[in-house]
Every structure is written in C-alpha cells, then in structure tokens.
PDB file of C-alpha atoms in Angstrom:
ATOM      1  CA  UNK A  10     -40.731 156.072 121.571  1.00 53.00           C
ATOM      2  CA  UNK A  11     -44.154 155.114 120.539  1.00 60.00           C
ATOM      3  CA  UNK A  12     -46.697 153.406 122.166  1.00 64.00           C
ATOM      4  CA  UNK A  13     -49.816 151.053 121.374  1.00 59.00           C
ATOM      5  CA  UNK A  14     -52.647 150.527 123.445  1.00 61.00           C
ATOM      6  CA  UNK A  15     -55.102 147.720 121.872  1.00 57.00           C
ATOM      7  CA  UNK A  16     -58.711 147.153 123.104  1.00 58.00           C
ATOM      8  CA  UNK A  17     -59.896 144.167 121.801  1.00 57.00           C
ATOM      9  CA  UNK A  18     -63.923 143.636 120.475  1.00 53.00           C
ATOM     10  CA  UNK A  19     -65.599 140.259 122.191  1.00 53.00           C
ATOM     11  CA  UNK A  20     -68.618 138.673 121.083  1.00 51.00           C
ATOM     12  CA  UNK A  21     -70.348 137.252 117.791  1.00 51.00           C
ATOM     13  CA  UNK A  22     -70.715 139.837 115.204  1.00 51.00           C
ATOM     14  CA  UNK A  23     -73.991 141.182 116.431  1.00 51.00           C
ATOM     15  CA  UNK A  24     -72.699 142.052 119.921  1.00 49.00           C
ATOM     16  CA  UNK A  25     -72.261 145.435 120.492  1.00 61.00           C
ATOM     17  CA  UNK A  26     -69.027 146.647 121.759  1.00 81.00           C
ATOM     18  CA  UNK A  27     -68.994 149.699 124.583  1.00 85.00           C
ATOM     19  CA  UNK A  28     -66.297 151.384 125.404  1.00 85.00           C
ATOM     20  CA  UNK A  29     -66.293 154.018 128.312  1.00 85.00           C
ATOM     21  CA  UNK A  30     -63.044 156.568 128.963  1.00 88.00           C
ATOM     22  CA  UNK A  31     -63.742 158.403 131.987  1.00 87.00           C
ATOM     23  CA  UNK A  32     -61.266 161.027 131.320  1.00 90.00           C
ATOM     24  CA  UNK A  33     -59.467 162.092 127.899  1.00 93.00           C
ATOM     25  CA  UNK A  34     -56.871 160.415 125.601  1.00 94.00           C
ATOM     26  CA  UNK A  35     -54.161 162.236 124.928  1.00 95.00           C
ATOM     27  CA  UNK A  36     -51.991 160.649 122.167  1.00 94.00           C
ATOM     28  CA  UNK A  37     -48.590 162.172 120.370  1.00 94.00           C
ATOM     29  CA  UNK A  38     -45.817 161.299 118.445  1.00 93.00           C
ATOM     30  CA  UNK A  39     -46.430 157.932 116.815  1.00 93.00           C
ATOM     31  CA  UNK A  40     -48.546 156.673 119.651  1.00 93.00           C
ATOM     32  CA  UNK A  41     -52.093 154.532 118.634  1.00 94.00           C
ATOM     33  CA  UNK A  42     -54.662 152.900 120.051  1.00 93.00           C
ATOM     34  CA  UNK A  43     -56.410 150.662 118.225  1.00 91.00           C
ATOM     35  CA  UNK A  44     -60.036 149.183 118.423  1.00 90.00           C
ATOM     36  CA  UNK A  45     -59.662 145.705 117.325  1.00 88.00           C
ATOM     37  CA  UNK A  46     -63.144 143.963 116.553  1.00 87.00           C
ATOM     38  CA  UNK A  47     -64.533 141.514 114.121  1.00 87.00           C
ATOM     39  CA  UNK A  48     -65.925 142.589 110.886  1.00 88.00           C
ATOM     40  CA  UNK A  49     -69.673 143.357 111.247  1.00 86.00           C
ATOM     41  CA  UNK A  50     -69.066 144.140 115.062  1.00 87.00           C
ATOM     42  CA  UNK A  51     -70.134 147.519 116.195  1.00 88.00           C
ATOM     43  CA  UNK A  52     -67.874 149.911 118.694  1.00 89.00           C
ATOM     44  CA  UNK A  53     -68.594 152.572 120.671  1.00 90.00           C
ATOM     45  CA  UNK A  54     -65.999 154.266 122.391  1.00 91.00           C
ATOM     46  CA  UNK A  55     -67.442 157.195 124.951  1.00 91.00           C
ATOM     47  CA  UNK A  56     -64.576 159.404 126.048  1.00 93.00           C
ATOM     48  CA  UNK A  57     -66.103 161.889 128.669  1.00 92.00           C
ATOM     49  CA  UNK A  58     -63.177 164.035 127.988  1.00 94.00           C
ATOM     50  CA  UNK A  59     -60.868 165.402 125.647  1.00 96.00           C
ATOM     51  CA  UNK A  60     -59.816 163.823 122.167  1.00 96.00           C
ATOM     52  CA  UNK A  61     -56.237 165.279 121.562  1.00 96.00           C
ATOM     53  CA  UNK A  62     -54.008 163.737 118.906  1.00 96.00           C
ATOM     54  CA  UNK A  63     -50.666 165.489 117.285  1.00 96.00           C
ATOM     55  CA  UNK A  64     -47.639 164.296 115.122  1.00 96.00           C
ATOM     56  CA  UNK A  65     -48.687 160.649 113.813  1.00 96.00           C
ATOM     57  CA  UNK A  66     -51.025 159.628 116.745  1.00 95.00           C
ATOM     58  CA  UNK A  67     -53.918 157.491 115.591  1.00 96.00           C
ATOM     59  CA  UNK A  68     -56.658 155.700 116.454  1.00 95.00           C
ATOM     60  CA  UNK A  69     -56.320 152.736 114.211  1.00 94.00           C
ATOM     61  CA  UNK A  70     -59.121 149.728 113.781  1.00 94.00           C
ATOM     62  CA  UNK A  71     -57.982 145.923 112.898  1.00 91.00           C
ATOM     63  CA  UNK A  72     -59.866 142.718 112.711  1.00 91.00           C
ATOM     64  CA  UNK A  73     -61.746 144.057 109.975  1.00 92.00           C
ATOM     65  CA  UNK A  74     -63.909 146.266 111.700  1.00 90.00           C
ATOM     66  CA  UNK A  75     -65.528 149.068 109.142  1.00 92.00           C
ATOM     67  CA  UNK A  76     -65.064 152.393 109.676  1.00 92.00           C
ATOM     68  CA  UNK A  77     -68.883 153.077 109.738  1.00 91.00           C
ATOM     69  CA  UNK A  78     -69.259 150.678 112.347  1.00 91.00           C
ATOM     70  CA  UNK A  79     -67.194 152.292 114.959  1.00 92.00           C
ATOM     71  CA  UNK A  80     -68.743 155.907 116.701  1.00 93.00           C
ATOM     72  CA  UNK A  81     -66.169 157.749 118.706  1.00 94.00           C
ATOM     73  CA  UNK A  82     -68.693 159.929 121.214  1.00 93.00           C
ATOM     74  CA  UNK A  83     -67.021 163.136 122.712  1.00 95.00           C
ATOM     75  CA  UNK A  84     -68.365 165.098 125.519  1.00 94.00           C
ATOM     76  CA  UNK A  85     -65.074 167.236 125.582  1.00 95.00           C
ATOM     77  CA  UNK A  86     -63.160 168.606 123.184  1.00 95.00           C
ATOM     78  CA  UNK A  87     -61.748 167.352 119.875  1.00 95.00           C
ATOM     79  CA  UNK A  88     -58.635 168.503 118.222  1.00 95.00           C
ATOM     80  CA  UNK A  89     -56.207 166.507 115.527  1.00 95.00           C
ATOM     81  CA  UNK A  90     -52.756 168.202 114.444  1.00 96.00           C
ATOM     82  CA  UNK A  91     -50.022 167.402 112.245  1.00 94.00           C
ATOM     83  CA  UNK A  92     -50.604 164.023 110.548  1.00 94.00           C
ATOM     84  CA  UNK A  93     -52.387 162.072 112.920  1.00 95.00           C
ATOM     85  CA  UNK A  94     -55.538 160.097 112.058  1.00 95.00           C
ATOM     86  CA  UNK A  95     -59.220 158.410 113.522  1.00 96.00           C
ATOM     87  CA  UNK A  96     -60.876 156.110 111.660  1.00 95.00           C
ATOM     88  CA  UNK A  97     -64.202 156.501 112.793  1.00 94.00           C
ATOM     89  CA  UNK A  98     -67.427 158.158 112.897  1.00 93.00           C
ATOM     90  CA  UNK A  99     -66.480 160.895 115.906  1.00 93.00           C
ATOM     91  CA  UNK A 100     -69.717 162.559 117.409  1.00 92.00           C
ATOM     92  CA  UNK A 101     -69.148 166.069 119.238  1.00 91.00           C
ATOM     93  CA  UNK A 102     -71.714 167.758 119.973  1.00 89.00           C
ATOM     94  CA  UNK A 103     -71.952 168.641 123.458  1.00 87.00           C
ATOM     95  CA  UNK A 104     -72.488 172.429 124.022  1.00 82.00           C
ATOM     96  CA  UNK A 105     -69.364 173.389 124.560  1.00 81.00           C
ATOM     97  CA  UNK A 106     -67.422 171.882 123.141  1.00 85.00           C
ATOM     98  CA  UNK A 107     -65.004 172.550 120.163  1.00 91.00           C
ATOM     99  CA  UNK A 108     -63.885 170.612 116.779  1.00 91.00           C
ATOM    100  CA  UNK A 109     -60.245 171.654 116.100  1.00 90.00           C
ATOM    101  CA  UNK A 110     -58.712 169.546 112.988  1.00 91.00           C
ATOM    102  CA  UNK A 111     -55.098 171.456 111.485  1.00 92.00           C
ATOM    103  CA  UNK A 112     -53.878 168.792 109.016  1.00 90.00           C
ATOM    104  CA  UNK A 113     -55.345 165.488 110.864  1.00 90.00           C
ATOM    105  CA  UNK A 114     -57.321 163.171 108.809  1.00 92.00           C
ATOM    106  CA  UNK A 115     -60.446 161.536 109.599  1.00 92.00           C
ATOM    107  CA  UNK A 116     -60.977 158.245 107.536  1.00 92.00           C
ATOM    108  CA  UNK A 117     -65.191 158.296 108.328  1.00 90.00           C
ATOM    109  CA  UNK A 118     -67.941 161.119 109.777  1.00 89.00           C
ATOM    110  CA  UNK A 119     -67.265 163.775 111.584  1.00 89.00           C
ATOM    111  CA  UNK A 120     -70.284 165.462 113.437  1.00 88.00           C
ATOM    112  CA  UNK A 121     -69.847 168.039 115.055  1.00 87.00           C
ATOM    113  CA  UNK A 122     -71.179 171.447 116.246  1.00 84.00           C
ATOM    114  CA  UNK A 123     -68.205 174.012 116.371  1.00 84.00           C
ATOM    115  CA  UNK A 124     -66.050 173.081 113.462  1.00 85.00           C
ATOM    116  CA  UNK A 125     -62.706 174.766 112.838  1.00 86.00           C
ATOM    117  CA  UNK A 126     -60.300 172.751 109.762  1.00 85.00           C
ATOM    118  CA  UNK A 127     -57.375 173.508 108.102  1.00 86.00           C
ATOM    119  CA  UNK A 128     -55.417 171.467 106.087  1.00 84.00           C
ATOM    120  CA  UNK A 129     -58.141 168.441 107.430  1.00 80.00           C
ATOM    121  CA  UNK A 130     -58.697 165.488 105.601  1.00 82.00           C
ATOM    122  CA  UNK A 131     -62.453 164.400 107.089  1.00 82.00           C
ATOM    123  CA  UNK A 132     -64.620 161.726 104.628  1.00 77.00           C
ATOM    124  CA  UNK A 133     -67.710 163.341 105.636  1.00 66.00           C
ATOM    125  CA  UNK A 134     -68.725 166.697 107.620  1.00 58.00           C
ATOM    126  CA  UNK A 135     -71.768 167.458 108.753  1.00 57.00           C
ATOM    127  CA  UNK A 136     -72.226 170.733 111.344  1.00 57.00           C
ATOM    128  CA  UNK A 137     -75.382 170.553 113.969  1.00 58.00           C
ATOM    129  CA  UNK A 138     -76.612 173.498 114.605  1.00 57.00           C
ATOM    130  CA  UNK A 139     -77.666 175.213 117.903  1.00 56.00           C
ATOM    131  CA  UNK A 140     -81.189 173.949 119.510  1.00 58.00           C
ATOM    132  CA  UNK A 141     -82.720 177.264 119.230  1.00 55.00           C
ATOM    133  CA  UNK A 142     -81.381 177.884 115.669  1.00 56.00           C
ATOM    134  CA  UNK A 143     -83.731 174.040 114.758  1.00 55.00           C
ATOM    135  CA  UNK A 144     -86.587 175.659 117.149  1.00 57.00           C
ATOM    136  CA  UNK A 145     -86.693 178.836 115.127  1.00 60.00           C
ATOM    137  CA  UNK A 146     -86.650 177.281 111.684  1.00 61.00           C
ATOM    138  CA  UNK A 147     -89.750 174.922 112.587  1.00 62.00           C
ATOM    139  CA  UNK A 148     -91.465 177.660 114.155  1.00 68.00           C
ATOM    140  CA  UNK A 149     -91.068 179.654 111.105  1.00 68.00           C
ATOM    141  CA  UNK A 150     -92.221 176.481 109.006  1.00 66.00           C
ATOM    142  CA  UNK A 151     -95.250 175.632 111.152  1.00 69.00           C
ATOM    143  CA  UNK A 152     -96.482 179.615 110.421  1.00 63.00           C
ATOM    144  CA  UNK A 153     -96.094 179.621 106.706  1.00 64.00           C
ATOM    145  CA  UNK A 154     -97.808 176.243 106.866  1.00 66.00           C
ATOM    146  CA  UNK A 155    -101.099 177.706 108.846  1.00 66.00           C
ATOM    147  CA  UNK A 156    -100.663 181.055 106.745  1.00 65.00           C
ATOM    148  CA  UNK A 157    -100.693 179.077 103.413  1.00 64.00           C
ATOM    149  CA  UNK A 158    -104.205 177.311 105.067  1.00 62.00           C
ATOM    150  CA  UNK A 159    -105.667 180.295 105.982  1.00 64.00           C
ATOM    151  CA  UNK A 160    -104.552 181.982 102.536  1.00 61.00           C
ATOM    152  CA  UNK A 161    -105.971 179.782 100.029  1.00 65.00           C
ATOM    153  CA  UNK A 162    -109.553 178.849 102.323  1.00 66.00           C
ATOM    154  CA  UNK A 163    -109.658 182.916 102.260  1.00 66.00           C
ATOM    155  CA  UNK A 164    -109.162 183.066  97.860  1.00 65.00           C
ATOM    156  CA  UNK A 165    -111.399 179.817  98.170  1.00 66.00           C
ATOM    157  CA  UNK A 166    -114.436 181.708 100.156  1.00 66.00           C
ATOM    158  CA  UNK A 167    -114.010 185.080  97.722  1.00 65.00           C
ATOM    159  CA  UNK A 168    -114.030 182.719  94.368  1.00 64.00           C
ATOM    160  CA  UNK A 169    -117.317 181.333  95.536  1.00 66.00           C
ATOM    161  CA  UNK A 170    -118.919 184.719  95.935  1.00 63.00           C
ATOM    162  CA  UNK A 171    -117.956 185.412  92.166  1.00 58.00           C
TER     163      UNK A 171
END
C-alpha cells in the first residue's frame, strides 16, 4: 500500500517556505511526499535526521514549484535505493554524515561531502571538501603569493644594480 503525505506552500510567491523535520523520513515502496508550492515560491525543508528512500519512494513537487527553488538540508544521513527519486537541491554536509545513492535519481543538486553512487541518476554533483583540506590550499596560495612578491622585488633590486 502506498502512502502520500502533502505539505502544502502558503504565501505570495516571494514568501519563503520553511520546513523543519525534527527526526528523519523514512519512505519505501511507492510512498511520496510531496512539497506543493506556487511557482516562484521557495522551500526549504530541514530534516535533522536521516533521508532514507528505497523501491519507488519520492519526494515529488506540484504547483509548479522549480526544482532549483526547493533545498532539502540534511544534518543526518542520505541514502536513495532502487528507483526512488528527490526533486530538489539536497544539501549534506554535516561532518558526519554520508551520501549513499544505488540507482535513485535526483532531478536537481546534490551537495554533498561523502559521496558514494552507483547506478545514480543526480543533475548536478558537487563534493565539499573537508575544512582543513580549504585551510591548507589557501595557506599554500597566500605563500606563493608573498613568495612571488618577494621574488620579483628581489630580480627588481639586482636589475637596478646592472
């Protein structure tokens, strides 16, 4: 038997829809829920835990809100099997936590920082790496920016002595 849960946008289309899940959805078979909002209406749906969908579980959008106006922000972990779908920008990046996608689709961006796909349909992919990994690189970059200074005033100071 499947099951539909509907949450349902208010507002003009500048209002800015918030939704907050304090605890994890869990969706299999052919259950959805879908986000229905107004076209040019924004959704965000926070789920402070887990995002677990298998068999043809979705999270589906109507009203004619866009895919790239709908951000799906997970604190726990994320993982899609079988054929089930989100259509959405999902955001998981909480240390921790883990990207798992084994022939879901994602119709939008996924963002992530420990990805793991196979068989995963996803519009758009883009890996964040560790703090310290972004520290490090602009460390390095900030060096060979003051070496490069120091470099060329040195060649400057010895071609004026010529």
């Amino acid at each position: 038997m499947s099951e539909t849960t509907t949450v349902t946008g208010v507002g003009s289309p500048s209002f800015k829809n918030v939704i907050d899940i304090d605890g994890s959805i869990n969706l299999d078979g052919e259950n959805k829920f879908t986000i229905n909002a107004d076209r040019g209406e924004s959704v965000v749906l926070n789920i402070r835990g887990d995002l677990r969908l298998s068999g043809f579980a979705a999270i589906e959008l109507t009203g004619g809100v866009k895919v790239d106006n709908v951000l799906i922000n997970v604190l726990g972990d994320v993982s899609l099997f079988g054929d089930s779908s989100v259509f959405g920008t999902i955001l998981a990046v909480n240390n921790g936590s883990n990207t798992t996608i084994n022939g879901g689709r994602v119709a939008g961006t996924l963002i992530a920082r420990d990805i793991s796909l196979a068989n995963a349909s996803v519009d758009g992919v883009y890996f964040v790496p560790e703090p310290f990994t972004i520290l490090g690189t602009a460390t390095a970059l900030g060096f060979g920016v003051l070496f490069k200074k120091e470099y060329s005033q040195k060649n400057k100071k010895e071609k004026t002595k010529v």
